[in-house]
Amino acid sequence: MRLSQMLFVTLRESPAEAVIPSHQLLLRAGYIRSVGSGLYSYLPLMWRVLQKVSAIVREEMNATGAQECLLPQLQPSELWKESGRWDTYTKAEGIMFAFKDRRDREVALGPTHEEVITTIAKDMIRSYRQLPTHLYQIQSKFRDEIRPRFGLMRGREFIMKDGYSFHTNEESLKETYRDMDRAYRNMFSRCGLDFVAVEADSGAIGGSGSQEFMVLAEIGEDEILYTEDGKYAANVEKAESIPPDAELSPFSEYEKRETPNTPTIATLADFAQCSPTAILKNVLYEAVLDNDLLVLVLVSIRGDRDVNDVKLQNEISKLVSEFGANAVLSLEVPDEVAQKKWAVKPLPLGYIAADLSDDCIKKAKNIHPQFVRMVDQTAVDLKNFVTGANESGYHAFGVNWEQQYPLPKLVVDVRKAEAGDRCVRDPEQVLKSARGIEVGHIFQLGTKYSAKMGATFTGEDGKPSPFVMGCYGVGVSRLAQSAVEQSHDKDGIIWPPAIAPYHAIIVVPNINDQTAMEAAENLYQELNSAGIETLLDDRKERAGVKFKDADLIGIPYRIVTGRSLKEGKVEVVQRATKESQDIPLDEVVTTIKNWLDLAINNE
């Protein structure tokens, strides 16, 4: 492709909307353009990158025996109500674009396709002889993000590969799950990414287990906890750990004391001259369920630990059926304003005890009349601890479970694991922290969807059984931007050769130099004929502008038909290392082809 004929516009300054390097560079280099909040046009260079990423994903999926299809983006609400996720996605998370058509029927633009694919399996797969079956697609998805940001990292429309497998039993599912683990590692390695596979929370997708694939980057939205021996890695939402041992409490007698201006653990520990591990923290949450019932949850946890909201929501989700509900719509720590909806009188925030009376809750139809009380494992064995006294400015000292307060029946792990904690798999290993960008996620769904939607097959015994399912996603557009975030310098993008829009760019410093143009034209033809995808910068621009643009767009190899032509050579610069060398004209194609083969095979 000749740049003089291409839609190619670069920017010298980063647009104000872009705050991370990859977003800034994709905009400046003319790969994408914003048309609205979280909405981007993929311009010719970007589309070539996305096609290459998709081709790698497709090759690895096909190699496992998965079959490609294309599912409708517009989905009827009936399917989502059948699975019980309509309210979760339209009210709780609120991420689904849902609306009514002209016949007043509720429909939505799909953020995912479990319901659609389960319906297809229900209609078409009758017998165990048709299993296992694995279908996948690559297409646009939609999420009504509250705060779209970071370009393609968190947009409202994005390209994704999502696959779904159907099995007779868990053993068959786990075999495909292992196949997907290998396929995903191949995909991301071939794309030239530095990534790590981590244990993950399944979120709204659900299921018994899942694993995320994270591209390591400082701006990553997710925190990863890992061990240096490489045997454990998990998203902080899922991570488990062994916290530091609690220090011995200096208090031996129970007494209520005035503790002015100590609403936080730090101020209380300083006032009481004790370790935060000798303090019991009581955190109040309000959960709204999908039947509009408000449930108040009181969590008791050791003072040096924080509550992991994801783990807590999972624990509450296990209880929702007791309240006649299917899901948790929201979970928040109520401030003084929020309390007025359900509290008989203002509560002493920062001074609450584990025995906060149920009488604090207003009597109302949509409010559960009792606190759901949970205690984190870190707090179960505390002795002579300090905790709130249910009165502002006062704490109780020398408190013991079953003496002053009953130990909650629900003992749970809802603490946030932290760097510096010991690993549960090997206590000799200490957890370290890194940031990551999620580019892939695989799930063992089990029968979560098939059981609810009545999707069954006839087994060898002649009896109907629900499909055992798996789900496997790759963020294609996010992966492309992640590669830029991980591989760039002050001058621009450094594309891994396997997904670069072009392999080489020929720069002609002076297009009025007939010899230079003739050499460039010949090389352009020879390189493209040899399968080396090549750009020719034949624009009427200064040489400096062309060099800057070549660096900015990140093409792996730059060929310059300049002064060295007098010696029958051209300058070749490798974008990743900036290493420059003069190569004879008749060796350029062979040299770059060898470099390219080596680079792609090593990824």
Short mmCIF file of C-alpha atoms in Angstrom, two decimals, residues 69-486:
data_model
loop_
_atom_site.label_atom_id
_atom_site.label_comp_id
_atom_site.label_asym_id
_atom_site.label_seq_id
_atom_site.Cartn_x
_atom_site.Cartn_y
_atom_site.Cartn_z
CA CYS A 69 -20.65 -19.68 13.68
CA LEU A 70 -22.27 -16.25 13.98
CA LEU A 71 -25.02 -15.50 16.49
CA PRO A 72 -27.47 -12.56 16.49
CA GLN A 73 -26.39 -9.42 18.25
CA LEU A 74 -30.00 -8.54 19.01
CA GLN A 75 -31.47 -10.86 21.63
CA PRO A 76 -35.02 -11.23 23.04
CA SER A 77 -35.46 -10.62 26.75
CA GLU A 78 -37.34 -13.92 27.16
CA LEU A 79 -34.10 -15.91 26.91
CA TRP A 80 -32.38 -13.81 29.58
CA LYS A 81 -35.40 -13.99 31.88
CA GLU A 82 -35.39 -17.75 31.46
CA SER A 83 -31.80 -17.91 32.70
CA GLY A 84 -32.51 -15.41 35.48
CA ARG A 85 -29.96 -12.85 34.24
CA TRP A 86 -32.19 -10.15 32.75
CA ASP A 87 -32.46 -8.15 35.97
CA THR A 88 -28.78 -8.72 36.79
CA TYR A 89 -27.66 -7.21 33.50
CA THR A 90 -30.29 -4.48 33.14
CA LYS A 91 -30.69 -3.41 36.78
CA ALA A 92 -27.82 -4.68 38.94
CA GLU A 93 -24.79 -4.21 36.74
CA GLY A 94 -26.84 -2.18 34.27
CA ILE A 95 -24.37 -2.93 31.49
CA MET A 96 -26.78 -4.21 28.84
CA PHE A 97 -28.27 -1.98 26.15
CA ALA A 98 -31.92 -2.96 26.58
CA PHE A 99 -34.91 -1.37 24.86
CA LYS A 100 -38.32 -2.09 23.32
CA ASP A 101 -38.93 -2.61 19.64
CA ARG A 102 -41.89 -1.15 17.71
CA ARG A 103 -44.07 -4.07 18.87
CA ASP A 104 -43.27 -3.22 22.49
CA ARG A 105 -41.13 -6.34 22.94
CA GLU A 106 -38.05 -6.12 25.15
CA VAL A 107 -34.80 -6.80 23.36
CA ALA A 108 -31.12 -6.15 24.04
CA LEU A 109 -27.76 -5.90 22.33
CA GLY A 110 -25.76 -8.86 23.56
CA PRO A 111 -22.77 -8.39 25.87
CA THR A 112 -22.48 -12.20 25.80
CA HIS A 113 -24.34 -15.15 24.25
CA GLU A 114 -24.84 -17.95 26.81
CA GLU A 115 -28.62 -17.77 26.53
CA VAL A 116 -28.69 -17.80 22.73
CA ILE A 117 -26.26 -20.70 22.37
CA THR A 118 -28.02 -22.72 25.08
CA THR A 119 -31.30 -22.28 23.20
CA ILE A 120 -29.64 -23.53 20.01
CA ALA A 121 -28.27 -26.59 21.80
CA LYS A 122 -31.67 -27.22 23.35
CA ASP A 123 -33.27 -27.22 19.89
CA MET A 124 -30.62 -29.16 17.99
CA ILE A 125 -28.69 -31.52 20.26
CA ARG A 126 -30.83 -34.49 21.25
CA SER A 127 -28.45 -37.31 22.06
CA TYR A 128 -25.19 -37.96 23.90
CA ARG A 129 -23.87 -39.18 20.52
CA GLN A 130 -23.75 -35.52 19.37
CA LEU A 131 -21.50 -34.54 22.27
CA PRO A 132 -19.12 -32.92 22.96
CA THR A 133 -19.83 -29.95 20.70
CA HIS A 134 -17.96 -26.62 20.72
CA LEU A 135 -19.16 -23.51 18.85
CA TYR A 136 -17.51 -20.08 18.72
CA GLN A 137 -17.88 -16.72 17.02
CA ILE A 138 -15.90 -13.51 16.50
CA GLN A 139 -18.08 -10.41 16.45
CA SER A 140 -18.98 -7.10 18.07
CA LYS A 141 -20.36 -7.03 21.61
CA PHE A 142 -21.95 -4.20 23.57
CA ARG A 143 -21.70 -2.97 27.17
CA ASP A 144 -23.30 0.19 28.49
CA GLU A 145 -20.26 1.17 30.54
CA ILE A 146 -20.83 3.78 33.24
CA ARG A 147 -17.41 5.31 32.60
CA PRO A 148 -15.99 4.30 29.21
CA ARG A 149 -12.25 4.93 29.31
CA PHE A 150 -8.83 3.94 28.05
CA GLY A 151 -9.93 3.62 24.43
CA LEU A 152 -10.51 0.02 23.36
CA MET A 153 -9.74 -1.23 26.87
CA ARG A 154 -13.17 -0.30 28.17
CA GLY A 155 -15.46 0.75 25.36
CA ARG A 156 -19.18 0.38 24.81
CA GLU A 157 -18.70 -1.61 21.61
CA PHE A 158 -15.86 -4.08 21.17
CA ILE A 159 -14.80 -7.16 19.22
CA MET A 160 -14.72 -10.46 21.04
CA LYS A 161 -14.27 -14.16 20.42
CA ASP A 162 -16.69 -16.14 22.55
CA GLY A 163 -16.98 -19.91 22.49
CA TYR A 164 -19.34 -22.36 24.19
CA SER A 165 -18.93 -26.10 24.65
CA PHE A 166 -21.50 -28.76 25.54
CA HIS A 167 -20.70 -32.03 27.28
CA THR A 168 -22.22 -35.13 28.85
CA ASN A 169 -20.22 -34.82 32.08
CA GLU A 170 -17.64 -32.84 34.04
CA GLU A 171 -14.73 -34.99 32.84
CA SER A 172 -15.47 -34.13 29.23
CA LEU A 173 -15.80 -30.43 30.12
CA LYS A 174 -12.45 -30.43 31.91
CA GLU A 175 -10.78 -31.98 28.87
CA THR A 176 -12.04 -29.13 26.66
CA TYR A 177 -11.13 -26.63 29.39
CA ARG A 178 -7.55 -27.93 29.26
CA ASP A 179 -7.60 -27.70 25.47
CA MET A 180 -8.70 -24.06 25.74
CA ASP A 181 -5.98 -23.32 28.26
CA ARG A 182 -3.38 -24.56 25.77
CA ALA A 183 -5.05 -22.80 22.84
CA TYR A 184 -5.18 -19.48 24.71
CA ARG A 185 -1.54 -19.72 25.71
CA ASN A 186 -0.71 -20.34 22.04
CA MET A 187 -2.83 -17.38 20.91
CA PHE A 188 -1.26 -14.88 23.25
CA SER A 189 2.27 -16.18 22.70
CA ARG A 190 1.83 -15.92 18.94
CA CYS A 191 0.57 -12.35 19.37
CA GLY A 192 3.86 -11.51 21.11
CA LEU A 193 2.35 -10.77 24.51
CA ASP A 194 3.91 -11.12 27.95
CA PHE A 195 1.01 -12.66 29.88
CA VAL A 196 0.12 -14.74 32.91
CA ALA A 197 -2.79 -17.12 33.56
CA VAL A 198 -4.50 -16.49 36.92
CA GLU A 199 -7.31 -17.96 38.98
CA ALA A 200 -10.36 -15.72 38.71
CA ASP A 201 -13.83 -14.99 40.02
CA SER A 202 -16.55 -16.03 37.58
CA GLY A 203 -18.68 -12.92 38.14
CA ALA A 204 -22.04 -12.63 36.42
CA ILE A 205 -21.14 -15.42 33.96
CA GLY A 206 -21.08 -17.89 36.85
CA GLY A 207 -19.90 -21.47 37.02
CA SER A 208 -17.68 -23.58 39.23
CA GLY A 209 -14.26 -22.31 38.17
CA SER A 210 -12.54 -19.91 35.83
CA GLN A 211 -9.16 -18.64 34.71
CA GLU A 212 -8.15 -15.26 33.32
CA PHE A 213 -5.28 -14.46 31.00
CA MET A 214 -3.64 -11.17 31.93
CA VAL A 215 -1.28 -9.03 29.88
CA LEU A 216 1.17 -7.54 32.35
CA ALA A 217 1.07 -3.72 32.28
CA GLU A 218 1.39 -0.96 34.87
CA ILE A 219 -1.94 0.60 33.88
CA GLY A 220 -3.83 -2.70 34.20
CA GLU A 221 -7.20 -2.37 35.92
CA ASP A 222 -6.77 -5.69 37.71
CA GLU A 223 -4.37 -6.50 40.53
CA ILE A 224 -2.68 -9.89 40.34
CA LEU A 225 -1.16 -11.67 43.32
CA TYR A 226 1.47 -14.28 42.49
CA THR A 227 4.39 -16.25 43.87
CA GLU A 228 7.88 -16.01 42.45
CA ASP A 229 8.04 -19.78 41.86
CA GLY A 230 5.27 -19.38 39.28
CA LYS A 231 3.01 -21.99 40.91
CA TYR A 232 0.29 -19.59 42.07
CA ALA A 233 -1.32 -16.55 40.49
CA ALA A 234 -4.80 -15.13 41.03
CA ASN A 235 -6.85 -12.03 40.45
CA VAL A 236 -7.10 -10.19 43.78
CA GLU A 237 -10.89 -10.66 43.57
CA LYS A 238 -10.32 -14.43 43.84
CA ALA A 239 -6.97 -14.70 45.63
CA GLU A 240 -6.64 -16.56 48.91
CA SER A 241 -3.83 -16.10 51.39
CA ILE A 242 -2.53 -16.73 54.86
CA PRO A 243 -2.48 -13.36 56.65
CA PRO A 244 0.21 -12.39 59.17
CA ASP A 245 -0.29 -13.84 62.65
CA ALA A 246 -2.24 -11.66 65.04
CA GLU A 247 -0.26 -9.94 67.77
CA LEU A 248 -1.14 -10.66 71.39
CA SER A 249 -3.70 -8.22 72.76
CA PRO A 250 -2.44 -6.07 75.67
CA PHE A 251 -5.94 -6.04 77.23
CA SER A 252 -7.10 -8.72 79.64
CA GLU A 253 -10.21 -7.23 81.28
CA TYR A 254 -13.45 -6.24 79.60
CA GLU A 255 -14.25 -2.56 79.84
CA LYS A 256 -15.98 0.15 77.86
CA ARG A 257 -13.80 3.21 77.34
CA GLU A 258 -14.24 6.64 75.88
CA THR A 259 -12.19 6.86 72.67
CA PRO A 260 -12.77 10.28 71.11
CA ASN A 261 -12.04 10.85 67.43
CA THR A 262 -11.20 7.21 66.64
CA PRO A 263 -13.59 6.21 63.81
CA THR A 264 -10.85 4.43 61.83
CA ILE A 265 -8.63 1.45 62.61
CA ALA A 266 -5.50 3.61 62.32
CA THR A 267 -6.73 6.25 64.80
CA LEU A 268 -8.03 3.59 67.20
CA ALA A 269 -4.80 1.56 67.13
CA ASP A 270 -2.82 4.73 67.79
CA PHE A 271 -5.10 5.77 70.66
CA ALA A 272 -5.22 2.31 72.26
CA GLN A 273 -1.52 1.62 71.67
CA CYS A 274 -2.25 -1.80 70.20
CA SER A 275 -1.80 -3.62 66.91
CA PRO A 276 -4.62 -3.44 64.32
CA THR A 277 -4.60 -7.26 64.54
CA ALA A 278 -6.03 -6.91 68.07
CA ILE A 279 -9.04 -4.96 66.79
CA LEU A 280 -12.34 -6.34 65.46
CA LYS A 281 -13.71 -4.24 62.62
CA ASN A 282 -17.45 -4.40 61.88
CA VAL A 283 -18.45 -3.28 58.39
CA LEU A 284 -22.09 -2.72 57.47
CA TYR A 285 -23.35 -3.37 53.93
CA GLU A 286 -26.73 -3.05 52.30
CA ALA A 287 -27.61 -5.55 49.58
CA VAL A 288 -30.50 -5.06 47.17
CA LEU A 289 -31.85 -8.32 45.74
CA ASP A 290 -33.63 -8.84 42.43
CA ASN A 291 -37.00 -9.05 44.25
CA ASP A 292 -36.37 -5.48 45.54
CA LEU A 293 -35.73 -6.71 49.08
CA LEU A 294 -33.11 -4.75 51.05
CA VAL A 295 -30.91 -7.00 53.21
CA LEU A 296 -28.43 -5.57 55.71
CA VAL A 297 -25.19 -7.50 56.19
CA LEU A 298 -22.81 -6.99 59.10
CA VAL A 299 -19.30 -8.33 58.50
CA SER A 300 -16.84 -8.77 61.36
CA ILE A 301 -13.20 -8.93 60.28
CA ARG A 302 -9.76 -8.45 61.83
CA GLY A 303 -8.78 -4.81 61.95
CA ASP A 304 -5.75 -5.06 59.66
CA ARG A 305 -7.73 -6.64 56.81
CA ASP A 306 -10.14 -5.18 54.24
CA VAL A 307 -13.34 -6.78 53.01
CA ASN A 308 -13.21 -8.12 49.44
CA ASP A 309 -16.54 -6.98 48.00
CA VAL A 310 -16.52 -9.65 45.29
CA LYS A 311 -16.05 -12.46 47.78
CA LEU A 312 -18.74 -10.93 50.00
CA GLN A 313 -21.21 -10.70 47.14
CA ASN A 314 -20.54 -14.34 46.32
CA GLU A 315 -21.31 -15.32 49.93
CA ILE A 316 -24.53 -13.29 49.93
CA SER A 317 -25.49 -14.83 46.57
CA LYS A 318 -25.44 -18.25 48.25
CA LEU A 319 -28.19 -17.02 50.60
CA VAL A 320 -30.53 -15.19 48.22
CA SER A 321 -32.89 -18.14 47.75
CA GLU A 322 -33.69 -17.91 51.48
CA PHE A 323 -35.10 -14.46 50.74
CA GLY A 324 -37.09 -15.56 47.68
CA ALA A 325 -34.61 -13.98 45.24
CA ASN A 326 -32.24 -15.13 42.50
CA ALA A 327 -29.44 -12.56 42.52
CA VAL A 328 -27.84 -9.60 44.25
CA LEU A 329 -28.47 -6.39 42.30
CA SER A 330 -26.22 -4.09 44.31
CA LEU A 331 -23.94 -4.16 47.33
CA GLU A 332 -22.78 -0.96 49.03
CA VAL A 333 -21.56 0.44 52.33
CA PRO A 334 -24.35 2.87 53.29
CA ASP A 335 -23.45 6.42 54.24
CA GLU A 336 -25.54 8.53 56.61
CA VAL A 337 -27.92 9.56 53.80
CA ALA A 338 -28.50 5.96 52.65
CA GLN A 339 -29.10 4.84 56.23
CA LYS A 340 -32.17 7.05 56.51
CA LYS A 341 -34.07 4.64 54.22
CA TRP A 342 -33.93 1.82 56.75
CA ALA A 343 -32.38 2.92 60.07
CA VAL A 344 -34.64 3.82 62.98
CA LYS A 345 -32.02 6.35 64.10
CA PRO A 346 -28.54 7.34 62.89
CA LEU A 347 -25.97 4.63 63.55
CA PRO A 348 -22.57 5.30 65.14
CA LEU A 349 -20.48 4.69 62.03
CA GLY A 350 -16.94 3.76 62.99
CA TYR A 351 -18.08 2.57 66.41
CA ILE A 352 -20.41 -0.34 65.51
CA ALA A 353 -20.20 -3.62 67.44
CA ALA A 354 -20.86 -7.15 66.23
CA ASP A 355 -24.06 -7.29 68.33
CA LEU A 356 -25.70 -4.24 66.72
CA SER A 357 -29.38 -4.72 67.52
CA ASP A 358 -31.91 -5.70 64.87
CA ASP A 359 -34.18 -3.08 66.45
CA CYS A 360 -32.13 -0.51 64.51
CA ILE A 361 -33.94 -1.62 61.34
CA LYS A 362 -37.24 -0.03 60.35
CA LYS A 363 -40.21 -2.32 59.91
CA ALA A 364 -41.05 -2.24 56.19
CA LYS A 365 -42.22 -4.73 53.58
CA ASN A 366 -39.14 -4.40 51.38
CA ILE A 367 -36.58 -4.46 54.23
CA HIS A 368 -35.43 -7.69 55.87
CA PRO A 369 -35.95 -7.21 59.63
CA GLN A 370 -32.66 -8.77 60.78
CA PHE A 371 -28.99 -8.28 60.09
CA VAL A 372 -27.24 -11.09 58.26
CA ARG A 373 -24.15 -11.51 60.41
CA MET A 374 -20.89 -12.92 59.04
CA VAL A 375 -17.45 -13.28 60.56
CA ASP A 376 -14.28 -13.58 58.52
CA GLN A 377 -11.93 -16.43 59.36
CA THR A 378 -9.30 -13.92 60.55
CA ALA A 379 -11.54 -12.81 63.42
CA VAL A 380 -12.76 -16.16 64.75
CA ASP A 381 -9.81 -16.81 67.06
CA LEU A 382 -9.28 -13.27 68.35
CA LYS A 383 -8.98 -12.96 72.12
CA ASN A 384 -9.38 -9.88 74.32
CA PHE A 385 -9.90 -7.71 71.27
CA VAL A 386 -10.98 -4.09 70.88
CA THR A 387 -14.17 -3.31 68.99
CA GLY A 388 -16.96 -0.77 68.71
CA ALA A 389 -19.42 -0.21 71.56
CA ASN A 390 -22.41 0.90 69.46
CA GLU A 391 -21.92 4.46 70.74
CA SER A 392 -20.04 7.25 69.01
CA GLY A 393 -16.75 7.98 70.74
CA TYR A 394 -16.65 4.69 72.68
CA HIS A 395 -15.04 1.27 72.20
CA ALA A 396 -15.07 -1.97 74.17
CA PHE A 397 -11.72 -3.44 75.29
CA GLY A 398 -10.86 -7.01 76.30
CA VAL A 399 -13.79 -8.47 74.37
CA ASN A 400 -14.16 -12.21 73.74
CA TRP A 401 -16.55 -14.17 71.57
CA GLU A 402 -19.31 -16.01 73.44
CA GLN A 403 -18.65 -13.90 76.52
CA GLN A 404 -19.67 -10.42 75.42
CA TYR A 405 -20.93 -11.23 71.88
CA PRO A 406 -22.08 -14.45 70.22
CA LEU A 407 -19.86 -15.64 67.37
CA PRO A 408 -21.80 -15.31 64.06
CA LYS A 409 -22.82 -18.67 62.62
CA LEU A 410 -21.65 -17.72 59.14
CA VAL A 411 -17.86 -18.08 59.14
CA VAL A 412 -16.53 -17.00 55.74
CA ASP A 413 -13.44 -15.95 53.81
CA VAL A 414 -14.28 -12.42 52.62
CA ARG A 415 -10.95 -10.74 53.26
CA LYS A 416 -8.87 -9.16 50.56
CA ALA A 417 -5.56 -10.97 50.06
CA GLU A 418 -2.57 -8.63 49.98
CA ALA A 419 1.01 -8.59 48.78
CA GLY A 420 3.19 -9.79 51.63
CA ASP A 421 0.71 -12.46 52.75
CA ARG A 422 1.81 -16.08 52.63
CA CYS A 423 0.53 -18.37 49.87
CA VAL A 424 -2.12 -20.93 50.83
CA ARG A 425 -0.58 -23.48 48.44
CA ASP A 426 2.91 -23.08 49.89
CA PRO A 427 3.32 -21.01 53.06
CA GLU A 428 7.02 -20.65 52.31
CA GLN A 429 6.08 -18.46 49.34
CA VAL A 430 5.14 -14.80 49.84
CA LEU A 431 2.60 -13.15 47.53
CA LYS A 432 3.77 -10.35 45.27
CA SER A 433 1.64 -7.86 43.34
CA ALA A 434 1.44 -6.85 39.68
CA ARG A 435 -1.08 -5.11 37.42
CA GLY A 436 -2.72 -6.82 34.48
CA ILE A 437 -5.12 -6.28 31.57
CA GLU A 438 -7.60 -9.11 31.10
CA VAL A 439 -7.53 -10.32 27.49
CA GLY A 440 -9.03 -13.79 27.92
CA HIS A 441 -11.25 -15.70 30.33
CA ILE A 442 -12.29 -19.35 30.36
CA PHE A 443 -15.11 -20.74 32.51
CA GLN A 444 -16.43 -24.10 33.66
CA LEU A 445 -20.13 -23.28 33.68
CA GLY A 446 -21.45 -26.70 34.64
CA THR A 447 -25.25 -26.84 34.35
CA LYS A 448 -25.93 -23.24 35.42
CA TYR A 449 -27.66 -22.31 32.15
CA SER A 450 -28.84 -25.66 30.83
CA ALA A 451 -30.67 -26.57 34.05
CA LYS A 452 -32.49 -23.23 34.24
CA MET A 453 -33.38 -23.22 30.55
CA GLY A 454 -34.41 -26.86 30.31
CA ALA A 455 -31.67 -27.69 27.82
CA THR A 456 -31.19 -31.46 28.03
CA PHE A 457 -29.90 -34.41 26.01
CA THR A 458 -30.76 -38.09 26.20
CA GLY A 459 -27.98 -40.08 27.81
CA GLU A 460 -26.87 -43.67 27.24
CA ASP A 461 -29.35 -44.74 29.91
CA GLY A 462 -32.20 -43.17 27.92
CA LYS A 463 -32.80 -40.48 30.55
CA PRO A 464 -32.65 -36.69 30.00
CA SER A 465 -29.76 -34.77 31.57
CA PRO A 466 -28.82 -31.08 31.42
CA PHE A 467 -25.81 -30.18 29.28
CA VAL A 468 -22.56 -29.60 31.14
CA MET A 469 -21.20 -26.38 29.62
CA GLY A 470 -18.02 -24.35 29.24
CA CYS A 471 -17.52 -20.76 28.07
CA TYR A 472 -14.36 -19.19 26.60
CA GLY A 473 -13.79 -15.52 25.72
CA VAL A 474 -11.02 -13.45 24.11
CA GLY A 475 -11.17 -9.67 23.83
CA VAL A 476 -9.85 -9.22 20.30
CA SER A 477 -9.86 -5.41 20.19
CA ARG A 478 -8.65 -5.16 23.79
CA LEU A 479 -5.82 -7.58 23.01
CA ALA A 480 -4.65 -5.35 20.16
CA GLN A 481 -4.47 -2.27 22.37
CA SER A 482 -2.86 -4.31 25.17
CA ALA A 483 -0.01 -5.16 22.80
CA VAL A 484 0.60 -1.42 22.34
CA GLU A 485 0.42 -0.77 26.08
CA GLN A 486 3.02 -3.43 26.65
#
